[in-house]
mmCIF file of C-alpha atoms in Angstrom:
data_model
loop_
_atom_site.group_PDB
_atom_site.id
_atom_site.type_symbol
_atom_site.label_atom_id
_atom_site.label_comp_id
_atom_site.label_asym_id
_atom_site.label_seq_id
_atom_site.Cartn_x
_atom_site.Cartn_y
_atom_site.Cartn_z
ATOM 1 C CA UNK A 1 -22.919 -4.966 28.978
ATOM 2 C CA UNK A 2 -24.626 -2.244 26.980
ATOM 3 C CA UNK A 3 -26.972 -3.175 24.203
ATOM 4 C CA UNK A 4 -27.850 -0.893 21.265
ATOM 5 C CA UNK A 5 -31.030 1.000 21.162
ATOM 6 C CA UNK A 6 -32.024 -1.049 18.176
ATOM 7 C CA UNK A 7 -31.766 -4.275 20.142
ATOM 8 C CA UNK A 8 -33.975 -2.947 22.924
ATOM 9 C CA UNK A 9 -36.627 -1.790 20.493
ATOM 10 C CA UNK A 10 -36.597 -5.080 18.580
ATOM 11 C CA UNK A 11 -37.045 -7.187 21.749
ATOM 12 C CA UNK A 12 -39.871 -4.927 22.916
ATOM 13 C CA UNK A 13 -41.707 -5.001 19.598
ATOM 14 C CA UNK A 14 -41.356 -8.791 19.188
ATOM 15 C CA UNK A 15 -42.975 -9.421 22.533
ATOM 16 C CA UNK A 16 -45.730 -6.859 22.806
ATOM 17 C CA UNK A 17 -45.877 -5.057 19.455
ATOM 18 C CA UNK A 18 -47.925 -1.956 20.298
ATOM 19 C CA UNK A 19 -50.602 -0.995 22.785
ATOM 20 C CA UNK A 20 -53.179 1.705 23.190
ATOM 21 C CA UNK A 21 -54.581 1.335 26.770
ATOM 22 C CA UNK A 22 -57.442 3.420 28.122
ATOM 23 C CA UNK A 23 -57.900 3.794 31.866
ATOM 24 C CA UNK A 24 -61.518 3.568 33.076
ATOM 25 C CA UNK A 25 -62.661 4.175 36.604
ATOM 26 C CA UNK A 26 -63.750 1.036 38.575
ATOM 27 C CA UNK A 27 -62.251 -1.294 36.009
ATOM 28 C CA UNK A 28 -59.081 -3.197 35.433
ATOM 29 C CA UNK A 29 -56.640 -1.155 33.365
ATOM 30 C CA UNK A 30 -53.210 -1.471 31.861
ATOM 31 C CA UNK A 31 -51.776 -3.945 29.491
ATOM 32 C CA UNK A 32 -51.233 -7.489 30.756
ATOM 33 C CA UNK A 33 -49.171 -9.042 28.001
ATOM 34 C CA UNK A 34 -48.314 -12.721 27.758
ATOM 35 C CA UNK A 35 -44.630 -12.779 26.967
ATOM 36 C CA UNK A 36 -42.616 -15.797 25.882
ATOM 37 C CA UNK A 37 -39.085 -16.677 24.693
ATOM 38 C CA UNK A 38 -38.500 -17.312 20.993
ATOM 39 C CA UNK A 39 -41.589 -15.420 19.787
ATOM 40 C CA UNK A 40 -40.394 -15.762 16.181
ATOM 41 C CA UNK A 41 -42.081 -19.120 16.168
ATOM 42 C CA UNK A 42 -45.453 -17.320 15.963
ATOM 43 C CA UNK A 43 -44.622 -15.177 12.969
ATOM 44 C CA UNK A 44 -46.615 -16.195 9.855
ATOM 45 C CA UNK A 45 -43.989 -17.498 7.396
ATOM 46 C CA UNK A 46 -45.912 -17.779 4.106
ATOM 47 C CA UNK A 47 -47.678 -15.374 1.788
ATOM 48 C CA UNK A 48 -50.951 -17.311 1.326
ATOM 49 C CA UNK A 49 -51.842 -17.420 5.054
ATOM 50 C CA UNK A 50 -50.432 -13.923 5.565
ATOM 51 C CA UNK A 51 -52.802 -12.564 2.900
ATOM 52 C CA UNK A 52 -55.782 -14.141 4.696
ATOM 53 C CA UNK A 53 -55.342 -12.600 8.153
ATOM 54 C CA UNK A 54 -52.815 -15.168 9.515
ATOM 55 C CA UNK A 55 -55.287 -17.892 8.823
ATOM 56 C CA UNK A 56 -54.321 -21.457 7.917
ATOM 57 C CA UNK A 57 -55.176 -24.232 10.459
ATOM 58 C CA UNK A 58 -58.246 -25.374 8.445
ATOM 59 C CA UNK A 59 -57.576 -24.095 4.875
ATOM 60 C CA UNK A 60 -56.778 -26.421 2.082
ATOM 61 C CA UNK A 61 -53.319 -28.156 2.168
ATOM 62 C CA UNK A 62 -50.311 -26.401 0.656
ATOM 63 C CA UNK A 63 -46.524 -26.557 0.880
ATOM 64 C CA UNK A 64 -46.495 -24.454 4.053
ATOM 65 C CA UNK A 65 -48.923 -26.530 6.120
ATOM 66 C CA UNK A 66 -46.186 -27.455 8.570
ATOM 67 C CA UNK A 67 -46.550 -24.127 10.450
ATOM 68 C CA UNK A 68 -50.357 -24.260 10.595
ATOM 69 C CA UNK A 69 -51.400 -27.896 10.707
ATOM 70 C CA UNK A 70 -49.176 -30.732 9.556
ATOM 71 C CA UNK A 71 -52.161 -33.046 9.479
ATOM 72 C CA UNK A 72 -53.265 -31.324 6.301
ATOM 73 C CA UNK A 73 -50.415 -32.955 4.344
ATOM 74 C CA UNK A 74 -52.353 -36.251 4.243
ATOM 75 C CA UNK A 75 -54.960 -34.598 2.037
ATOM 76 C CA UNK A 76 -52.514 -32.987 -0.367
ATOM 77 C CA UNK A 77 -53.368 -33.716 -3.925
ATOM 78 C CA UNK A 78 -49.770 -33.843 -5.226
ATOM 79 C CA UNK A 79 -47.333 -36.551 -4.229
ATOM 80 C CA UNK A 80 -44.566 -34.207 -3.037
ATOM 81 C CA UNK A 81 -43.349 -30.664 -3.145
ATOM 82 C CA UNK A 82 -41.004 -27.984 -1.925
ATOM 83 C CA UNK A 83 -41.498 -24.324 -1.023
ATOM 84 C CA UNK A 84 -39.584 -21.310 0.172
ATOM 85 C CA UNK A 85 -40.892 -18.003 1.622
ATOM 86 C CA UNK A 86 -39.262 -14.749 2.556
ATOM 87 C CA UNK A 87 -40.550 -11.882 4.714
ATOM 88 C CA UNK A 88 -38.651 -8.630 5.478
ATOM 89 C CA UNK A 89 -39.708 -8.131 9.102
ATOM 90 C CA UNK A 90 -40.538 -4.957 11.064
ATOM 91 C CA UNK A 91 -39.386 -2.692 8.237
ATOM 92 C CA UNK A 92 -40.559 0.362 10.199
ATOM 93 C CA UNK A 93 -38.043 -0.514 13.041
ATOM 94 C CA UNK A 94 -35.097 -1.874 11.097
ATOM 95 C CA UNK A 95 -34.157 -2.639 7.505
ATOM 96 C CA UNK A 96 -32.136 -5.758 8.028
ATOM 97 C CA UNK A 97 -34.530 -8.122 9.854
ATOM 98 C CA UNK A 98 -36.117 -11.032 8.020
ATOM 99 C CA UNK A 99 -37.849 -14.391 8.306
ATOM 100 C CA UNK A 100 -36.891 -17.162 5.829
ATOM 101 C CA UNK A 101 -38.793 -20.462 5.601
ATOM 102 C CA UNK A 102 -38.131 -23.674 3.687
ATOM 103 C CA UNK A 103 -40.593 -26.601 3.708
ATOM 104 C CA UNK A 104 -41.085 -29.900 1.887
ATOM 105 C CA UNK A 105 -43.300 -32.964 2.068
ATOM 106 C CA UNK A 106 -43.441 -36.461 0.585
ATOM 107 C CA UNK A 107 -46.328 -38.923 0.485
ATOM 108 C CA UNK A 108 -45.150 -42.394 1.384
ATOM 109 C CA UNK A 109 -48.457 -43.897 0.303
ATOM 110 C CA UNK A 110 -52.158 -43.063 0.335
ATOM 111 C CA UNK A 111 -52.226 -42.882 4.105
ATOM 112 C CA UNK A 112 -48.859 -41.639 5.294
ATOM 113 C CA UNK A 113 -46.917 -38.449 4.670
ATOM 114 C CA UNK A 114 -43.647 -37.068 6.044
ATOM 115 C CA UNK A 115 -42.625 -33.381 5.994
ATOM 116 C CA UNK A 116 -39.865 -31.120 7.091
ATOM 117 C CA UNK A 117 -39.170 -27.430 7.415
ATOM 118 C CA UNK A 118 -36.565 -24.912 8.511
ATOM 119 C CA UNK A 119 -37.268 -21.392 9.780
ATOM 120 C CA UNK A 120 -34.485 -18.797 10.072
ATOM 121 C CA UNK A 121 -35.072 -15.457 11.803
ATOM 122 C CA UNK A 122 -32.362 -12.801 11.401
ATOM 123 C CA UNK A 123 -32.374 -9.867 13.751
ATOM 124 C CA UNK A 124 -29.796 -8.095 11.654
ATOM 125 C CA UNK A 125 -26.711 -6.351 12.878
ATOM 126 C CA UNK A 126 -26.718 -5.387 16.580
ATOM 127 C CA UNK A 127 -23.928 -3.428 18.326
ATOM 128 C CA UNK A 128 -22.699 -4.444 21.802
ATOM 129 C CA UNK A 129 -20.180 -2.855 24.193
ATOM 130 C CA UNK A 130 -18.999 -3.723 27.689
ATOM 131 C CA UNK A 131 -18.207 -0.188 28.740
ATOM 132 C CA UNK A 132 -19.204 3.232 27.412
ATOM 133 C CA UNK A 133 -15.624 4.065 26.458
ATOM 134 C CA UNK A 134 -15.277 0.906 24.303
ATOM 135 C CA UNK A 135 -15.823 0.728 20.549
ATOM 136 C CA UNK A 136 -19.086 -1.151 19.888
ATOM 137 C CA UNK A 137 -18.755 -4.646 18.447
ATOM 138 C CA UNK A 138 -21.083 -5.550 15.628
ATOM 139 C CA UNK A 139 -22.815 -8.992 15.908
ATOM 140 C CA UNK A 140 -25.550 -10.634 13.945
ATOM 141 C CA UNK A 141 -28.209 -12.184 16.201
ATOM 142 C CA UNK A 142 -30.383 -14.959 14.855
ATOM 143 C CA UNK A 143 -32.795 -17.833 15.745
ATOM 144 C CA UNK A 144 -33.855 -20.878 13.865
ATOM 145 C CA UNK A 145 -36.003 -23.987 14.071
ATOM 146 C CA UNK A 146 -35.913 -27.369 12.296
ATOM 147 C CA UNK A 147 -39.166 -29.423 12.042
ATOM 148 C CA UNK A 148 -39.970 -32.992 11.113
ATOM 149 C CA UNK A 149 -43.536 -34.265 10.914
ATOM 150 C CA UNK A 150 -45.467 -37.466 10.329
ATOM 151 C CA UNK A 151 -49.011 -37.255 9.111
ATOM 152 C CA UNK A 152 -51.477 -40.108 8.643
ATOM 153 C CA UNK A 153 -55.063 -40.486 7.476
ATOM 154 C CA UNK A 154 -57.187 -41.871 10.267
ATOM 155 C CA UNK A 155 -60.279 -42.229 8.054
ATOM 156 C CA UNK A 156 -61.569 -40.918 4.695
ATOM 157 C CA UNK A 157 -62.267 -37.535 6.234
ATOM 158 C CA UNK A 158 -59.851 -37.252 9.230
ATOM 159 C CA UNK A 159 -56.125 -37.107 9.637
ATOM 160 C CA UNK A 160 -53.729 -36.585 12.457
ATOM 161 C CA UNK A 161 -50.032 -35.529 12.736
ATOM 162 C CA UNK A 162 -47.199 -35.230 15.221
ATOM 163 C CA UNK A 163 -44.298 -32.801 14.607
ATOM 164 C CA UNK A 164 -40.967 -32.507 16.351
ATOM 165 C CA UNK A 165 -38.994 -29.273 16.467
ATOM 166 C CA UNK A 166 -35.513 -28.216 17.434
ATOM 167 C CA UNK A 167 -35.256 -24.523 18.370
ATOM 168 C CA UNK A 168 -32.057 -22.552 18.679
ATOM 169 C CA UNK A 169 -31.837 -18.926 19.817
ATOM 170 C CA UNK A 170 -28.642 -16.770 19.825
ATOM 171 C CA UNK A 171 -29.822 -13.230 20.402
ATOM 172 C CA UNK A 172 -27.294 -12.238 23.134
ATOM 173 C CA UNK A 173 -24.075 -12.572 21.178
ATOM 174 C CA UNK A 174 -21.255 -10.534 22.653
ATOM 175 C CA UNK A 175 -22.473 -10.784 26.161
ATOM 176 C CA UNK A 176 -20.022 -12.869 28.232
ATOM 177 C CA UNK A 177 -22.619 -13.402 30.972
ATOM 178 C CA UNK A 178 -25.214 -14.737 28.621
ATOM 179 C CA UNK A 179 -25.667 -17.936 26.695
ATOM 180 C CA UNK A 180 -27.538 -19.231 23.656
ATOM 181 C CA UNK A 181 -30.734 -21.183 24.264
ATOM 182 C CA UNK A 182 -31.971 -24.360 22.639
ATOM 183 C CA UNK A 183 -34.963 -26.600 23.259
ATOM 184 C CA UNK A 184 -36.985 -29.402 21.689
ATOM 185 C CA UNK A 185 -40.710 -29.107 21.173
ATOM 186 C CA UNK A 186 -43.613 -30.938 19.529
ATOM 187 C CA UNK A 187 -46.961 -30.277 17.788
ATOM 188 C CA UNK A 188 -50.140 -32.324 17.837
ATOM 189 C CA UNK A 189 -52.696 -31.656 15.115
ATOM 190 C CA UNK A 190 -55.972 -32.897 13.521
ATOM 191 C CA UNK A 191 -57.581 -32.063 10.220
ATOM 192 C CA UNK A 192 -61.087 -32.922 9.047
ATOM 193 C CA UNK A 193 -62.317 -32.514 5.415
ATOM 194 C CA UNK A 194 -65.748 -33.293 4.035
ATOM 195 C CA UNK A 195 -66.791 -32.898 0.415
ATOM 196 C CA UNK A 196 -70.322 -32.033 -0.813
ATOM 197 C CA UNK A 197 -71.889 -31.862 -4.263
ATOM 198 C CA UNK A 198 -70.568 -33.395 -7.450
ATOM 199 C CA UNK A 199 -67.224 -35.160 -7.564
ATOM 200 C CA UNK A 200 -66.094 -32.900 -10.454
ATOM 201 C CA UNK A 201 -66.829 -29.626 -8.588
ATOM 202 C CA UNK A 202 -67.277 -30.306 -4.875
ATOM 203 C CA UNK A 203 -67.813 -27.816 -2.146
ATOM 204 C CA UNK A 204 -65.640 -28.565 0.924
ATOM 205 C CA UNK A 205 -66.081 -27.984 4.661
ATOM 206 C CA UNK A 206 -63.037 -28.483 6.879
ATOM 207 C CA UNK A 207 -61.835 -27.839 10.387
ATOM 208 C CA UNK A 208 -58.492 -28.077 12.035
ATOM 209 C CA UNK A 209 -56.785 -28.094 15.440
ATOM 210 C CA UNK A 210 -53.139 -27.683 16.289
ATOM 211 C CA UNK A 211 -51.379 -27.471 19.675
ATOM 212 C CA UNK A 212 -47.853 -26.255 18.801
ATOM 213 C CA UNK A 213 -44.527 -25.769 20.557
ATOM 214 C CA UNK A 214 -45.110 -28.137 23.478
ATOM 215 C CA UNK A 215 -41.684 -27.994 24.999
ATOM 216 C CA UNK A 216 -39.563 -27.128 28.030
ATOM 217 C CA UNK A 217 -38.648 -23.584 29.171
ATOM 218 C CA UNK A 218 -35.446 -21.822 28.249
ATOM 219 C CA UNK A 219 -33.113 -19.215 29.801
ATOM 220 C CA UNK A 220 -30.320 -16.986 28.526
ATOM 221 C CA UNK A 221 -28.520 -16.290 31.853
ATOM 222 C CA UNK A 222 -27.356 -18.784 34.386
ATOM 223 C CA UNK A 223 -29.139 -17.216 37.347
ATOM 224 C CA UNK A 224 -32.177 -16.160 35.376
ATOM 225 C CA UNK A 225 -35.643 -17.696 35.624
ATOM 226 C CA UNK A 226 -36.627 -20.002 32.786
ATOM 227 C CA UNK A 227 -39.087 -18.604 30.247
ATOM 228 C CA UNK A 228 -41.915 -20.357 28.504
ATOM 229 C CA UNK A 229 -41.744 -20.870 24.781
ATOM 230 C CA UNK A 230 -45.029 -19.974 22.865
ATOM 231 C CA UNK A 231 -47.139 -23.092 23.355
ATOM 232 C CA UNK A 232 -50.159 -22.197 21.239
ATOM 233 C CA UNK A 233 -53.646 -23.559 20.504
ATOM 234 C CA UNK A 234 -55.039 -23.024 16.994
ATOM 235 C CA UNK A 235 -58.605 -23.908 16.149
ATOM 236 C CA UNK A 236 -60.298 -23.041 12.874
ATOM 237 C CA UNK A 237 -62.801 -23.897 10.193
ATOM 238 C CA UNK A 238 -63.134 -23.215 6.485
ATOM 239 C CA UNK A 239 -65.702 -23.610 3.768
ATOM 240 C CA UNK A 240 -65.031 -23.696 0.056
ATOM 241 C CA UNK A 241 -67.908 -23.123 -2.360
ATOM 242 C CA UNK A 242 -67.481 -24.195 -5.999
ATOM 243 C CA UNK A 243 -69.381 -21.533 -7.953
ATOM 244 C CA UNK A 244 -68.907 -23.288 -11.275
ATOM 245 C CA UNK A 245 -66.223 -25.332 -13.022
ATOM 246 C CA UNK A 246 -64.006 -22.210 -13.376
ATOM 247 C CA UNK A 247 -64.666 -20.251 -10.173
ATOM 248 C CA UNK A 248 -64.482 -21.045 -6.464
ATOM 249 C CA UNK A 249 -64.441 -19.033 -3.278
ATOM 250 C CA UNK A 250 -63.612 -20.012 0.300
ATOM 251 C CA UNK A 251 -63.996 -18.442 3.716
ATOM 252 C CA UNK A 252 -62.054 -19.344 6.873
ATOM 253 C CA UNK A 253 -61.627 -18.262 10.481
ATOM 254 C CA UNK A 254 -58.909 -19.124 12.996
ATOM 255 C CA UNK A 255 -58.812 -18.674 16.807
ATOM 256 C CA UNK A 256 -55.462 -18.647 18.559
ATOM 257 C CA UNK A 257 -54.614 -18.691 22.262
ATOM 258 C CA UNK A 258 -51.197 -18.893 23.900
ATOM 259 C CA UNK A 259 -51.153 -21.726 26.449
ATOM 260 C CA UNK A 260 -48.707 -20.023 28.791
ATOM 261 C CA UNK A 261 -49.333 -18.223 32.104
ATOM 262 C CA UNK A 262 -50.443 -14.604 32.138
ATOM 263 C CA UNK A 263 -48.013 -11.939 33.297
ATOM 264 C CA UNK A 264 -47.129 -11.936 36.938
ATOM 265 C CA UNK A 265 -48.730 -8.682 37.895
ATOM 266 C CA UNK A 266 -50.675 -5.658 36.759
ATOM 267 C CA UNK A 267 -52.233 -2.432 38.045
ATOM 268 C CA UNK A 268 -55.866 -1.774 38.597
ATOM 269 C CA UNK A 269 -57.709 1.425 39.394
ATOM 270 C CA UNK A 270 -60.767 1.459 41.609
ATOM 271 C CA UNK A 271 -62.399 4.563 42.893
ATOM 272 C CA UNK A 272 -59.534 6.721 41.855
ATOM 273 C CA UNK A 273 -56.960 4.617 43.704
ATOM 274 C CA UNK A 274 -54.297 2.465 42.098
ATOM 275 C CA UNK A 275 -53.156 -0.841 43.395
ATOM 276 C CA UNK A 276 -50.827 -3.569 42.107
ATOM 277 C CA UNK A 277 -52.190 -7.056 41.921
ATOM 278 C CA UNK A 278 -49.612 -9.831 41.938
ATOM 279 C CA UNK A 279 -50.546 -13.338 40.661
ATOM 280 C CA UNK A 280 -48.479 -16.430 40.850
ATOM 281 C CA UNK A 281 -45.160 -15.920 39.037
ATOM 282 C CA UNK A 282 -45.035 -17.723 35.709
ATOM 283 C CA UNK A 283 -41.702 -19.357 36.639
ATOM 284 C CA UNK A 284 -43.448 -21.423 39.331
ATOM 285 C CA UNK A 285 -45.544 -23.233 36.757
ATOM 286 C CA UNK A 286 -44.378 -26.369 34.956
ATOM 287 C CA UNK A 287 -44.943 -26.559 31.230
ATOM 288 C CA UNK A 288 -48.133 -28.609 31.505
ATOM 289 C CA UNK A 289 -49.200 -26.681 34.567
ATOM 290 C CA UNK A 290 -48.797 -23.469 32.485
ATOM 291 C CA UNK A 291 -50.943 -24.972 29.711
ATOM 292 C CA UNK A 292 -53.836 -25.875 32.057
ATOM 293 C CA UNK A 293 -53.494 -22.665 34.161
ATOM 294 C CA UNK A 294 -53.499 -20.487 31.038
ATOM 295 C CA UNK A 295 -57.306 -20.902 30.815
ATOM 296 C CA UNK A 296 -57.956 -19.584 34.339
ATOM 297 C CA UNK A 297 -55.122 -17.411 35.523
ATOM 298 C CA UNK A 298 -55.886 -13.995 33.933
ATOM 299 C CA UNK A 299 -56.136 -11.378 36.675
ATOM 300 C CA UNK A 300 -59.326 -10.011 35.095
ATOM 301 C CA UNK A 301 -61.097 -13.346 35.183
ATOM 302 C CA UNK A 302 -62.967 -15.052 32.344
ATOM 303 C CA UNK A 303 -63.527 -11.859 30.492
ATOM 304 C CA UNK A 304 -59.794 -11.246 30.252
ATOM 305 C CA UNK A 305 -59.203 -14.875 29.193
ATOM 306 C CA UNK A 306 -61.397 -14.195 26.152
ATOM 307 C CA UNK A 307 -59.244 -11.116 25.426
ATOM 308 C CA UNK A 308 -56.272 -13.442 25.046
ATOM 309 C CA UNK A 309 -57.834 -15.068 21.968
ATOM 310 C CA UNK A 310 -56.775 -13.661 18.620
ATOM 311 C CA UNK A 311 -58.963 -14.010 15.507
ATOM 312 C CA UNK A 312 -58.012 -14.328 11.841
ATOM 313 C CA UNK A 313 -60.595 -14.055 9.103
ATOM 314 C CA UNK A 314 -59.795 -14.911 5.475
ATOM 315 C CA UNK A 315 -61.318 -15.196 2.030
ATOM 316 C CA UNK A 316 -59.778 -16.737 -1.077
ATOM 317 C CA UNK A 317 -61.017 -16.648 -4.677
ATOM 318 C CA UNK A 318 -59.698 -18.929 -7.410
ATOM 319 C CA UNK A 319 -60.215 -18.607 -11.226
ATOM 320 C CA UNK A 320 -59.597 -21.783 -13.181
ATOM 321 C CA UNK A 321 -57.363 -22.976 -10.365
ATOM 322 C CA UNK A 322 -54.624 -20.714 -11.773
ATOM 323 C CA UNK A 323 -55.168 -17.255 -10.328
ATOM 324 C CA UNK A 324 -56.016 -16.483 -6.695
ATOM 325 C CA UNK A 325 -57.044 -13.241 -4.964
ATOM 326 C CA UNK A 326 -57.085 -13.162 -1.169
ATOM 327 C CA UNK A 327 -57.943 -10.852 1.679
ATOM 328 C CA UNK A 328 -58.253 -11.084 5.463
ATOM 329 C CA UNK A 329 -58.393 -9.355 8.777
ATOM 330 C CA UNK A 330 -56.531 -10.074 12.039
ATOM 331 C CA UNK A 331 -57.759 -8.997 15.420
ATOM 332 C CA UNK A 332 -56.060 -8.814 18.818
ATOM 333 C CA UNK A 333 -57.493 -7.114 21.888
ATOM 334 C CA UNK A 334 -55.891 -3.728 22.782
ATOM 335 C CA UNK A 335 -54.820 -4.924 26.181
ATOM 336 C CA UNK A 336 -52.952 -7.906 24.744
ATOM 337 C CA UNK A 337 -50.957 -6.192 21.991
ATOM 338 C CA UNK A 338 -53.526 -4.364 19.859
ATOM 339 C CA UNK A 339 -52.476 -5.930 16.558
ATOM 340 C CA UNK A 340 -55.372 -5.057 14.159
ATOM 341 C CA UNK A 341 -54.774 -5.114 10.469
ATOM 342 C CA UNK A 342 -56.167 -5.999 7.074
ATOM 343 C CA UNK A 343 -54.270 -8.099 4.619
ATOM 344 C CA UNK A 344 -54.406 -8.757 0.870
ATOM 345 C CA UNK A 345 -52.539 -10.804 -1.685
ATOM 346 C CA UNK A 346 -52.533 -12.699 -4.959
ATOM 347 C CA UNK A 347 -51.324 -16.080 -6.150
ATOM 348 C CA UNK A 348 -50.453 -17.494 -9.594
ATOM 349 C CA UNK A 349 -50.118 -21.155 -10.475
ATOM 350 C CA UNK A 350 -47.991 -21.961 -13.508
ATOM 351 C CA UNK A 351 -47.879 -25.632 -14.263
ATOM 352 C CA UNK A 352 -46.151 -27.147 -11.201
ATOM 353 C CA UNK A 353 -44.974 -23.787 -9.812
ATOM 354 C CA UNK A 354 -46.837 -21.368 -7.470
ATOM 355 C CA UNK A 355 -45.982 -17.781 -6.690
ATOM 356 C CA UNK A 356 -47.792 -15.885 -3.893
ATOM 357 C CA UNK A 357 -47.639 -12.366 -2.590
ATOM 358 C CA UNK A 358 -49.137 -10.765 0.582
ATOM 359 C CA UNK A 359 -49.292 -7.250 1.968
ATOM 360 C CA UNK A 360 -50.313 -6.137 5.468
ATOM 361 C CA UNK A 361 -52.335 -2.976 6.120
ATOM 362 C CA UNK A 362 -52.509 -1.947 9.868
ATOM 363 C CA UNK A 363 -55.521 -0.039 11.056
ATOM 364 C CA UNK A 364 -53.258 2.331 13.097
ATOM 365 C CA UNK A 365 -50.697 4.750 11.724
ATOM 366 C CA UNK A 366 -46.991 4.372 12.486
ATOM 367 C CA UNK A 367 -47.505 0.714 13.294
ATOM 368 C CA UNK A 368 -44.325 -1.396 13.475
ATOM 369 C CA UNK A 369 -45.935 -4.008 11.115
ATOM 370 C CA UNK A 370 -46.672 -1.402 8.495
ATOM 371 C CA UNK A 371 -45.433 -2.228 4.942
ATOM 372 C CA UNK A 372 -44.916 -5.892 5.739
ATOM 373 C CA UNK A 373 -44.562 -7.796 2.424
ATOM 374 C CA UNK A 374 -44.350 -11.599 2.027
ATOM 375 C CA UNK A 375 -43.424 -13.670 -0.991
ATOM 376 C CA UNK A 376 -43.588 -17.441 -1.390
ATOM 377 C CA UNK A 377 -42.417 -19.737 -4.126
ATOM 378 C CA UNK A 378 -43.390 -23.428 -4.243
ATOM 379 C CA UNK A 379 -43.247 -26.370 -6.673
ATOM 380 C CA UNK A 380 -45.146 -29.660 -6.757
ATOM 381 C CA UNK A 381 -42.579 -32.249 -7.704
ATOM 382 C CA UNK A 382 -42.591 -35.959 -8.379
ATOM 383 C CA UNK A 383 -39.624 -36.990 -6.305
ATOM 384 C CA UNK A 384 -39.955 -40.689 -7.392
ATOM 385 C CA UNK A 385 -39.388 -39.688 -11.037
ATOM 386 C CA UNK A 386 -36.410 -37.584 -9.989
ATOM 387 C CA UNK A 387 -34.854 -40.454 -8.001
ATOM 388 C CA UNK A 388 -35.334 -43.033 -10.743
#
């Protein structure tokens, strides 16, 4: 089976994005990426979070909280809503890749909320051929995930949620030796919100935690080793300051770490000599074993474990709760993918409707994420009135 060059580039970019590695004498060198199956689950689906440096585990609830922290739905002000988001993906690599996202929630009562979402990732047209003398066959590779969540207030300031996810991946169409992959996963999340000041214009401090994609491993070939899906830990905090009755500003920060084993091996240079260091293969770890080992298995020790943490910083300004301006910065260590970029965006609220835009600005030239644009549309609806 021969895959097109586009397919090879896409798979590479999805897993590791880009790297600029510098060799230093008497130090560990070379990129040691953490690779997983179905990496599309980690792509930011909505414009609001995308404009704030991929930041959303502790920000105020919105229609797209499912991806970041489903526990936030319990603190949503509106009774129900529905939202859709669209992102042309990796436009510098291909012009037919995209991420589409649909989400909705409904408050059963003052304590309980249910929510659902669907994510569809299109890799566009890919050409396959069994032999060099055959005419390539065009296929459209895709992946998708369906989510259902239950969120409940545990106290006046704390809520928790559990989400269930079905994931399907068909990125090897046309290969008779390969198969599609599917798996079930779950998220566990918490959200804390505390108000200060007057009830009419309160300042708010919040924090959030989400362990997402806890599920079994997958494989695309019968004899291949099973791969981990991107089990991920998100921890973050946010603070909203009410300047006056018309103006407010909030600041937030997220920390993310993949809870899967580090790569099986890497090269080090010591005293001008190179040597390969092989750690325990990731396939030998169970899912929960991989989660616990992910904190201690980096070949470079604790310092490298810290390098596996990505950071997202965001700021959001609202005027009269109708117009929003946002900005952010995302940081990833150069040995783990080197994604570093600024982001910006705006939002407009028109009655029950919201429109949000986001634009990504990489710090490096010719970056595969360059010119990434996101757009989200959402509406706060009263489903009870519609059903009656």
